[in-house]
Coordinates of C-alpha atoms in Angstrom, one line a residue:
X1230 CA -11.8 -18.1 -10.4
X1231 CA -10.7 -15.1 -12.8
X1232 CA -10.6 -11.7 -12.4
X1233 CA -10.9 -9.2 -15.2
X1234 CA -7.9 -6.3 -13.6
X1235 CA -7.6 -4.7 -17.0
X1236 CA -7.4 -0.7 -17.0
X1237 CA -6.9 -1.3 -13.3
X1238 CA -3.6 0.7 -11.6
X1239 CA -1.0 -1.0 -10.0
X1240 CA -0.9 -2.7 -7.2
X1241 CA -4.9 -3.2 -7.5
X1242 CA -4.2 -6.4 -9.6
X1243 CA -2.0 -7.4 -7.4
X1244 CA -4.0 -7.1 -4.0
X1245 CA -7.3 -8.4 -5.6
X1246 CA -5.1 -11.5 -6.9
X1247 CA -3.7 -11.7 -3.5
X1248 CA -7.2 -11.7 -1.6
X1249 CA -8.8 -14.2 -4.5
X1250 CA -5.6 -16.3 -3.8
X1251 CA -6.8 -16.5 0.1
X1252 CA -10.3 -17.5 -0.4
X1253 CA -9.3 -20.2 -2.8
X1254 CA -8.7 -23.5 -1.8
X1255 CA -5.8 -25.4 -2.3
X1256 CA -5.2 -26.3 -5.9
X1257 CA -7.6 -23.7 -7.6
X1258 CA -6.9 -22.3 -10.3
X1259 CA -7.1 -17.7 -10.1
X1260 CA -6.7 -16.4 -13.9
X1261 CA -5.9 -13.1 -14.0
X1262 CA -6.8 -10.6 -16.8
X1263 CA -4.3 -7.5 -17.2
X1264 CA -3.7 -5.6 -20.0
X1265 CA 0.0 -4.7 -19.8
X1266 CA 3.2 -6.7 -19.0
X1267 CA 4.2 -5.1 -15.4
X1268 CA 1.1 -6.2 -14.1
X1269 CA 2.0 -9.7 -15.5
X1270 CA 6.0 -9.2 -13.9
X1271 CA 4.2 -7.9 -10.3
X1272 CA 1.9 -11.0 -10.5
X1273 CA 4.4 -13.5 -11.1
X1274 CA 6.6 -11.9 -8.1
X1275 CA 3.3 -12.4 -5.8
X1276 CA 3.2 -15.8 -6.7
X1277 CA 6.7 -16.4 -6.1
X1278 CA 6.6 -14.8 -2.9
X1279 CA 4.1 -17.2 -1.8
X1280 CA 5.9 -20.6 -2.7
X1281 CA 3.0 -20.8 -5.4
X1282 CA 3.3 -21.7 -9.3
X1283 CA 2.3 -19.6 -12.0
X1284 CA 2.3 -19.2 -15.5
X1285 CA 0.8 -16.6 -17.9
X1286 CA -0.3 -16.7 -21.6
X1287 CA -0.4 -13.3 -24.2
X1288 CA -4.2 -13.1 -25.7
X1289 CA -3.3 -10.3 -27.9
X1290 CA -0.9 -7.4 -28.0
X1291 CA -2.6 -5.8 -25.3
X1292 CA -4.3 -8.6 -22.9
X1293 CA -2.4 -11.3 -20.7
X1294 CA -3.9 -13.9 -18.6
X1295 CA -2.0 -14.7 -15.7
X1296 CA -2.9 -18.4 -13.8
X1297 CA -1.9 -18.8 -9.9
X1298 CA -2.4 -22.1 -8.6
X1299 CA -3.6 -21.5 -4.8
X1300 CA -1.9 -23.3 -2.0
X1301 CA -2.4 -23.9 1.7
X1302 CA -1.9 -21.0 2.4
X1303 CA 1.4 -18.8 3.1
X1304 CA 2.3 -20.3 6.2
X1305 CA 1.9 -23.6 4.7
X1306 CA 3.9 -22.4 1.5
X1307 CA 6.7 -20.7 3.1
X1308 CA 7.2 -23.7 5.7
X1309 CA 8.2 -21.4 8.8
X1310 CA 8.8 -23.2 11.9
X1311 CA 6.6 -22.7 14.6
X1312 CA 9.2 -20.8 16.6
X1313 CA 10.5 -18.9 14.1
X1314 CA 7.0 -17.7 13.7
X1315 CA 6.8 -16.7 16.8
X1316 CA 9.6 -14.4 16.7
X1317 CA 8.1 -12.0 14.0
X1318 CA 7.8 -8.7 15.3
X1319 CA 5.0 -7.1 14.8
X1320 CA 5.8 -3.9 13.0
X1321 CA 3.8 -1.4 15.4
X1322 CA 5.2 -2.7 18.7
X1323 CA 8.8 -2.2 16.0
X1324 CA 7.3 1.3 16.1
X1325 CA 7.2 1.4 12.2
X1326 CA 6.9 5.4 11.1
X1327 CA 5.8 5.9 7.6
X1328 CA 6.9 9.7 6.4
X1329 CA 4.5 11.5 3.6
X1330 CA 6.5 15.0 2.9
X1331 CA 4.7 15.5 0.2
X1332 CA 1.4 14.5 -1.9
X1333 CA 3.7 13.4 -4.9
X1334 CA 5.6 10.1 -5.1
X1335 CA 9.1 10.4 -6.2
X1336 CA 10.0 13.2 -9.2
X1337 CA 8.8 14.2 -12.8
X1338 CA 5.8 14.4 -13.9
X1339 CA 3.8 15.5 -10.6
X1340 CA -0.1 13.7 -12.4
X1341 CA 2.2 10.4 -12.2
X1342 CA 3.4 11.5 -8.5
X1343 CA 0.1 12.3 -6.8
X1344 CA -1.1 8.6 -8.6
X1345 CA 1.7 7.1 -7.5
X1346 CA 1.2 8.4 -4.1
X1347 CA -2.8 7.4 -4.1
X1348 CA -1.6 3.9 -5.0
X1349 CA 1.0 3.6 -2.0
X1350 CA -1.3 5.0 0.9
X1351 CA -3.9 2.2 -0.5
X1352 CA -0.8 -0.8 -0.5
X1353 CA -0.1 0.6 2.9
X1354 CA -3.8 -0.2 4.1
X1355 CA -3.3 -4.3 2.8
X1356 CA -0.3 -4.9 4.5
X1357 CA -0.6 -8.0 7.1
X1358 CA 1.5 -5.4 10.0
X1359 CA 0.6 -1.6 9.9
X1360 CA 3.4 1.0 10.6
X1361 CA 2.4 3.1 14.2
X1362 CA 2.7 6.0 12.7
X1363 CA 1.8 7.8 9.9
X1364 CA 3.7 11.4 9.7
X1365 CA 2.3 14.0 7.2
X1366 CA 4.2 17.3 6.9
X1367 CA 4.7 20.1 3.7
X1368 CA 2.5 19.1 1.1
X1369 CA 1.6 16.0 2.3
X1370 CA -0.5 17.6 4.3
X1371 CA -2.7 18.1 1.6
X1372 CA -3.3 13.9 2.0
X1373 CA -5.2 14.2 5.0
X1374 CA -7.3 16.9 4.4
X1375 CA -10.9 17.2 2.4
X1376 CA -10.7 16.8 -1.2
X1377 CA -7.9 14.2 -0.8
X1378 CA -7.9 10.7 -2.7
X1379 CA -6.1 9.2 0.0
X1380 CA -8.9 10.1 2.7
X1381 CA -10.4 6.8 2.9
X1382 CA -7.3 5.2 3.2
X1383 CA -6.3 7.2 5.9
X1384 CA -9.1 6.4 7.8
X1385 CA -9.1 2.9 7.6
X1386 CA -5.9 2.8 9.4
X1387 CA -6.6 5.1 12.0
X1388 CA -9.3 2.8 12.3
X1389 CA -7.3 0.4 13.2
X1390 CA -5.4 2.2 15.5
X1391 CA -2.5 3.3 13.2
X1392 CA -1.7 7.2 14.5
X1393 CA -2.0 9.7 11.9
X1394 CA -0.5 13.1 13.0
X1395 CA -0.1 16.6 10.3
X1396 CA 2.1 19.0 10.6
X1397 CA 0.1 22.2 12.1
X1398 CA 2.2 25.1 10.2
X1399 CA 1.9 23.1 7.3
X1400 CA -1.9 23.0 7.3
X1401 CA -1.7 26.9 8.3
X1402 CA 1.0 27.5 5.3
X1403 CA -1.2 26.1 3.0
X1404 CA -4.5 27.9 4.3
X1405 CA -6.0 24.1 5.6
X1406 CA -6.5 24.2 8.9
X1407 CA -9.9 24.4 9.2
X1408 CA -9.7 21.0 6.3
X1409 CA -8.2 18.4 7.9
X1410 CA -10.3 15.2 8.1
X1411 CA -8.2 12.8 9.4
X1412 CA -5.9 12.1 12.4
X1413 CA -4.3 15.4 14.4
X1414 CA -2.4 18.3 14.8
X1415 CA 1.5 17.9 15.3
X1416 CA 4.4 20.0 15.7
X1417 CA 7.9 19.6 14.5
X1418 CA 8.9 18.5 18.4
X1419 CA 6.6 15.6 18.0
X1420 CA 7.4 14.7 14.7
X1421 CA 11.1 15.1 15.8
X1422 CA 9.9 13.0 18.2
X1423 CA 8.5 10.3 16.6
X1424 CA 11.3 9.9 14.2
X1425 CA 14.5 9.5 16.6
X1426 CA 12.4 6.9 18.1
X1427 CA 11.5 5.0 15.2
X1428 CA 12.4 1.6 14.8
X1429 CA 12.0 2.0 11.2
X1430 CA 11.7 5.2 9.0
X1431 CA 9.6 4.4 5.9
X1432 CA 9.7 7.4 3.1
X1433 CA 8.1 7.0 0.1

């Protein structure tokens, strides 16, 4: 199987590999096409993190072809025990919170931020345990309301029964109140709340 991720933003090659890898039975081959050499690092680290071997070749200065070989699948890889399995938690009865304070990731350039930001909301949707919560306050209010990149995203875990809850003086601050798409209204109690009871904060 090979997938062509070039121009693609991390962590779609990544996830798509990931997927591919699942459907593929054990010993095939998944070739992956990416055009720069973090997507060839975040690849191999995939691979390793499954128990699976990899290996990549450089096509020309800008195009690498990375080759997974599919396993048994991760449980099979990784070997776990039966009753070590079991003990697991899954992260929403944790009560995993993830906190968006803004519709930026980290500092600098604020086009690389919101991008950044787009590409975590979408990892957060292809994780194998969904946080409980998602949190939205400041400008990452702006993430839940029309016009937002992240809507979809957003959705799809509500959808599967992650809460989503923005901050309602931050969607009156920022004249969206009558916008938001997604989720509900909060107050700072709530998301006070929420947060002292976490069993894990998550903030990007």
């Amino acid at each position: 199987m090979r997938l062509d991720e070039r121009g693609k933003q991390c962590p779609l090659p990544v996830i798509e590999a990931k997927k591919a890898l699942e459907s593929c039975a054990p010993g095939e081959i998944v070739e992956v096409i990416v055009d720069n050499e973090i997507a060839v690092q975040n690849l191999k680290k995939l691979a390793d993190h499954k128990g699976l071997s990899s290996n990549f070749e450089k096509v020309n200065n800008r195009e690498y072809i990375v080759a997974i070989s599919a396993g048994g699948g991760e449980a099979d890889q990784k070997a776990v025990p039966e009753t070590e399995s079991a003990c697991i938690p899954d992260s929403r009865k944790k009560g995993v919170v993830v906190v968006l304070s803004s519709n930026e990731m980290g500092q600098g350039d604020p086009a690389l931020g919101r991008l950044l930001m787009k590409g975590f909301v979408y990892a957060l949707t292809q994780q194998d345990r969904l946080p409980k919560t998602v949190l939205l306050y400041n400008s990452g209010a702006y993430l839940s309301c029309e016009g937002s990149e992240n809507l979809e995203d957003l959705k799809s875990m509500e959808a599967q029964g992650v809460e989503i809850l923005t901050c309602g003086t931050c969607l009156n601050h920022y004249g969206l109140a009558e916008k938001l798409k997604v989720g509900g209204v909060t107050n700072m109690y709530e998301i006070t709340e929420r947060m002292t009871a976490a069993g894990l904060l998550v903030r990007p």
